[in-house]
XYZ file of C-alpha atoms in Angstrom:
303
model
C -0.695 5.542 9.462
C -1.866 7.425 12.554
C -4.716 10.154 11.910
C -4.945 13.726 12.178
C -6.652 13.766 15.979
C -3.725 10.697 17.174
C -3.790 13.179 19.986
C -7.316 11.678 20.522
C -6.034 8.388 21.621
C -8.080 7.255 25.035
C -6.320 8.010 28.302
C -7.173 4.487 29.749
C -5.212 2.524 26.961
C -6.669 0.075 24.409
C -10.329 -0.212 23.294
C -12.057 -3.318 22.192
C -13.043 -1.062 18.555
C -8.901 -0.093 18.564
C -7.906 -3.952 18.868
C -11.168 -4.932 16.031
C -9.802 -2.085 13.905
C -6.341 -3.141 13.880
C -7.296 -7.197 13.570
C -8.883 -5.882 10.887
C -6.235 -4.363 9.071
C -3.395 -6.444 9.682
C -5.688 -9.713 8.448
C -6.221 -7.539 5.116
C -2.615 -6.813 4.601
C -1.886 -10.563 5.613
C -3.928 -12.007 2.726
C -3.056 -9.059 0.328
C -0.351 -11.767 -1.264
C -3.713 -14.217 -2.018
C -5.160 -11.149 -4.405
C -1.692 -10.144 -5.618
C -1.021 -13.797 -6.923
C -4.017 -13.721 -8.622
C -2.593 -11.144 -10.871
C 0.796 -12.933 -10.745
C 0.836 -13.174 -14.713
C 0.715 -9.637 -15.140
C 3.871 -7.307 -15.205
C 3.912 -5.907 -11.545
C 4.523 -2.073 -13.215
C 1.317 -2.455 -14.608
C -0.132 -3.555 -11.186
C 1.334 -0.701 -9.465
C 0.136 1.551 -12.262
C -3.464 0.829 -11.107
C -2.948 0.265 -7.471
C -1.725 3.965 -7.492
C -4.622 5.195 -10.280
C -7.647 3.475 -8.583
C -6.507 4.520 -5.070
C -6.486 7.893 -6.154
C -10.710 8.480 -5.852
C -10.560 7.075 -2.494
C -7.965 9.187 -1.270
C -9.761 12.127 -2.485
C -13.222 10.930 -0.688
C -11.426 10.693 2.702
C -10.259 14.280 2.149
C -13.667 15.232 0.970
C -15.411 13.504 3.935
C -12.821 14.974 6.650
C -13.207 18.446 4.959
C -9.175 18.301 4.746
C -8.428 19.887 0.861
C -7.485 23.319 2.512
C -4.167 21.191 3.620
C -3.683 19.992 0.034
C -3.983 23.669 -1.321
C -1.258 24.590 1.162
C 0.739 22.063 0.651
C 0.794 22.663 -3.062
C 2.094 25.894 -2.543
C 5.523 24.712 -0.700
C 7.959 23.345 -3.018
C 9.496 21.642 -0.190
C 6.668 19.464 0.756
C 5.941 18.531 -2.703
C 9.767 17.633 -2.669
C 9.225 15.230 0.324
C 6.204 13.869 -1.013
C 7.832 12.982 -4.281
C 10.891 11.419 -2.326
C 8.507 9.437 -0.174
C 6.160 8.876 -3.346
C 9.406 6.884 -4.728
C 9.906 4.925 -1.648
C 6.582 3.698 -1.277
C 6.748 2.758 -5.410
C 10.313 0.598 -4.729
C 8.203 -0.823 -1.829
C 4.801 -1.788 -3.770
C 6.278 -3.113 -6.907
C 8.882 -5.320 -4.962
C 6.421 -6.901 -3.326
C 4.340 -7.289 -6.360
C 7.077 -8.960 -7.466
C 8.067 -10.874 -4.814
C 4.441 -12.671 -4.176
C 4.109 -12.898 -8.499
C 7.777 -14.304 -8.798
C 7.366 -17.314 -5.841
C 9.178 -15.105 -3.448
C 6.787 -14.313 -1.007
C 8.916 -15.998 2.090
C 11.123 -12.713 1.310
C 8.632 -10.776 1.042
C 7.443 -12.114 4.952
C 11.420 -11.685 5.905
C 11.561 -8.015 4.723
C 8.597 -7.222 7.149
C 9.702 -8.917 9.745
C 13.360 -7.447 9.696
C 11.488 -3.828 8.958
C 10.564 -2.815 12.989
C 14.870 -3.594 13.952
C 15.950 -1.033 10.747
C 13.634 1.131 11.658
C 15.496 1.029 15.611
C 18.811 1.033 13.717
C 17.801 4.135 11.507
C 17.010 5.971 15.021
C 20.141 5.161 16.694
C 21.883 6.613 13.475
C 20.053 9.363 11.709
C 18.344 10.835 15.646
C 21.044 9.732 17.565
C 18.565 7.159 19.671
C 19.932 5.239 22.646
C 19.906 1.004 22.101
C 19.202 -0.793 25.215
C 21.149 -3.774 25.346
C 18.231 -6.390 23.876
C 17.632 -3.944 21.369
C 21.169 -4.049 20.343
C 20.907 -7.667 20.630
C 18.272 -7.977 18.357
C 19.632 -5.841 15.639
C 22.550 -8.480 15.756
C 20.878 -11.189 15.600
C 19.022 -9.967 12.584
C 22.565 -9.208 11.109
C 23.528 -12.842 11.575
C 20.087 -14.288 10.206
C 20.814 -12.198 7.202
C 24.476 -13.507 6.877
C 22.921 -16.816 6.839
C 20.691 -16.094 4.346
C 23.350 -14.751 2.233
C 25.634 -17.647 2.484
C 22.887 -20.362 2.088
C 21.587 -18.236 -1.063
C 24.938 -17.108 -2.457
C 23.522 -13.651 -2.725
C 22.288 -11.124 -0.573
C 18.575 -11.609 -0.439
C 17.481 -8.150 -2.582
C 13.837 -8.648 -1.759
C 13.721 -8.704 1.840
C 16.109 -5.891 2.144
C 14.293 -4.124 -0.740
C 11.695 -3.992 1.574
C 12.978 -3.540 4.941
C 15.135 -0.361 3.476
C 12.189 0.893 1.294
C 9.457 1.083 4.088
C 11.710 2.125 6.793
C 12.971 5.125 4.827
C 9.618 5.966 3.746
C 8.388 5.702 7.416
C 10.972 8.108 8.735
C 10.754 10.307 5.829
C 6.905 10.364 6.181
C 7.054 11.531 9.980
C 8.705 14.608 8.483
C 5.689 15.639 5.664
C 4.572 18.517 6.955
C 1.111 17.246 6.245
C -1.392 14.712 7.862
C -1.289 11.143 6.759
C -4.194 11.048 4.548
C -3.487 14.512 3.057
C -0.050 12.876 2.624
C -1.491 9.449 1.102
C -3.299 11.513 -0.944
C -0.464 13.537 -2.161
C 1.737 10.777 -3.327
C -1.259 8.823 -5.012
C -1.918 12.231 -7.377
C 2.270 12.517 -7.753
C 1.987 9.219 -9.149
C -0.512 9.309 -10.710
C 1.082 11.753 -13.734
C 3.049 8.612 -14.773
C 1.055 5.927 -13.887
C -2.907 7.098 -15.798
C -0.828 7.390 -18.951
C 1.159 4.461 -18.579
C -2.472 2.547 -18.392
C -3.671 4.033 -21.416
C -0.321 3.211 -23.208
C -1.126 -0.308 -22.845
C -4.484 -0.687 -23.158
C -4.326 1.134 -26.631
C -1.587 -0.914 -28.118
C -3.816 -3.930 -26.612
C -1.296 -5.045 -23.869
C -3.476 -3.882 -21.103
C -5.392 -6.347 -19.325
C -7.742 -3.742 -18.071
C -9.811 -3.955 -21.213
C -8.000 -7.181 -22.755
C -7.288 -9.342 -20.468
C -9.881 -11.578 -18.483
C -12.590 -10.538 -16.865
C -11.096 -11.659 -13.654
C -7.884 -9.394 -14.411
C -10.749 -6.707 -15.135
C -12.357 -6.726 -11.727
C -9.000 -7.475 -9.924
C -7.339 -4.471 -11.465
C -10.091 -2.100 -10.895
C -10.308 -3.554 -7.131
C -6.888 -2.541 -6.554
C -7.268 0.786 -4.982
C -10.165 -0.820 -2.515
C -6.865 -3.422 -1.292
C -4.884 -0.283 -0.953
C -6.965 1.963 0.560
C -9.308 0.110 2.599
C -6.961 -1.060 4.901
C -5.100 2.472 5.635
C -8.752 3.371 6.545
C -9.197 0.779 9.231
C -5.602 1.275 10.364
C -6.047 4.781 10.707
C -8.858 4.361 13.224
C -7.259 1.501 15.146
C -4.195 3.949 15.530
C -6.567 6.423 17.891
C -8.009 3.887 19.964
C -4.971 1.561 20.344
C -1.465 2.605 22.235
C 1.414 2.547 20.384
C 2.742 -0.424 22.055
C 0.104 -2.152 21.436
C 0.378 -1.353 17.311
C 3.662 -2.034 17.388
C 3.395 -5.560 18.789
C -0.074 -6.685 16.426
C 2.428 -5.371 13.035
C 3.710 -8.666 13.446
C 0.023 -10.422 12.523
C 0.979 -9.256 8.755
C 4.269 -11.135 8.003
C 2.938 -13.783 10.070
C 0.105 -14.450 7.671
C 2.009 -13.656 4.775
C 5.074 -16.146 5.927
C 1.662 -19.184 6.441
C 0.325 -18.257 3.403
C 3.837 -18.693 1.535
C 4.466 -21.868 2.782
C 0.915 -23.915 3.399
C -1.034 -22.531 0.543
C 1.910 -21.445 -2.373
C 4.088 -24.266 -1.499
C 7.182 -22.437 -1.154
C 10.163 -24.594 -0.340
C 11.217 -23.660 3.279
C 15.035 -25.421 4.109
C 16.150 -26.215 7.058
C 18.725 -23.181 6.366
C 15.845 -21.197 5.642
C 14.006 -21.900 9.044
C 17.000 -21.701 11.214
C 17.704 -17.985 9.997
C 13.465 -17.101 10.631
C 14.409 -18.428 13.985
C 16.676 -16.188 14.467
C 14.581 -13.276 13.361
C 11.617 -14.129 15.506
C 14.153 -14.246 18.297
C 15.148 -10.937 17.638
C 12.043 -9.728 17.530
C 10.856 -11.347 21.119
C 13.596 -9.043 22.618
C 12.739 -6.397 21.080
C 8.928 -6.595 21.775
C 10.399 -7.212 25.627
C 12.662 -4.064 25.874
C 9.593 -2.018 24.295
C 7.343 -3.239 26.831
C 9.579 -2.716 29.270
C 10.221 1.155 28.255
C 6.407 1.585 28.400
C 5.700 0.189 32.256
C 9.039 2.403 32.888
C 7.377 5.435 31.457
């Protein structure tokens, strides 16, 4: 998420704080599947439920510290931004409990996929929705992610739901989000106290008919649960600051660190089975996403 002052971003390029910042974040979000499959034997709703809940404080404390409310008292007054924040409140709730799912279920090699596919939809969703021009590598990277998917599909004998769960999930939401009339953490904010109404009760629900593992589960699943809105909200912090001292070229190159971490952690640490099918089809992806890394580049020296 870029900040309120992105316009604050130094003239000279990177800064050593930008690249720690965004290191930072990107290693957080890597490892976010280690703390997720910790809480693999619990329903990912109720995960969500208090990933949305316990983010909700910290979302207000940014606002508080930034001295930002004014823009949530505005924005509660236009039915259309509450609109968009609901729509992109949904997206972001398809995209959390998938991935809940995905790590929980043994699927987190998906779960890598989706994010990895996620930067060529999002190029895709410009060329159709803003009428975008494709250089030629870009074009050739969209196909080859096409193929890789293909194989995917024929190896699995289904389409594989998780990793384009994802992929269509975040890149909606991040084109959607562009157009919230709001700044990012007034926006965070927003959709955290949207879903909130459903989620709060939800916890309660369980926890009085004893199915919670808030109160009775472990004391692990205690301290995990109640953790979740420092995993959520941490990280947007640090990214938020990397953002302003980081170009975008650079961001958009180092987003790769997270399904990079996430795809190591799948296969050295849970074991995942990786086929030859399997690898041959990541090949493919990674491939795509060298020429598309290239043709950014090369836009930026152009420009």
């Amino acid at each position: 998420m870029a900040t309120d002052t992105a316009a604050s971003v130094p003239q000279n390029g990177d800064t050593p704080q930008g690249f720690a910042y965004a290191l930072a974040a990107y290693g957080i979000w890597g490892i976010l599947p280690l703390y997720l499959k910790a809480l693999g034997h619990i329903s990912p709703v109720e995960v969500l439920a208090h990933r949305v809940v316990w983010s909700l404080p910290f979302a207000a404390l940014i606002l508080l510290v930034t001295r930002r409310f004014g823009d949530i008292k505005a924005a509660l007054r236009s039915w259309r931004t509450m609109l968009m924040a609901a729509v992109t409140a949904t997206l972001i709730t398809i995209n959390w409990v998938t991935y809940v799912y995905a790590v929980g279920s043994g699927h987190a090699i998906e779960g890598a996929l989706g994010y990895f596919i996620n930067p060529l939809f999002s190029i895709l969703l410009g060329a159709i929705l803003l009428k975008e021009r494709l250089a030629p590598a870009q074009m050739a990277a969209i196909a080859l992610a096409f193929v890789a998917v293909g194989i995917l599909t024929w190896d699995a004998g289904r389409l594989p739901w998780i990793s384009l769960t994802l992929t269509f999930s975040w890149g909606l939401y991040a084109l959607l989000r562009k157009t919230l009339p709001v700044g990012p953490n007034q926006g965070f904010f927003l959709e955290v106290a949207i879903l909130s109404i459903p989620a709060a009760p939800y916890i309660l629900w369980l926890e009085a008919n004893g199915s919670g593992h808030l109160t009775h589960g472990t004391t692990t699943d205690t301290w995990l649960l109640a953790a979740a809105g420092l995993a959520t909200a941490v990280p947007l912090m640090i990214y938020a600051n990397a953002a302003k001292l980081l170009r975008l070229s650079t961001i958009g190159i180092m987003q790769y660190m997270t399904p990079t971490i996430i795809f190591l952690i799948a296969v050295f640490v849970f074991h995942e089975p990786m086929t030859p099918v399997k690898l041959f089809a990541f090949v493919l992806i990674w491939s795509a996403l060298a020429l598309y890394t290239l043709s950014m580049l090369r836009a930026y020296r152009a420009r």
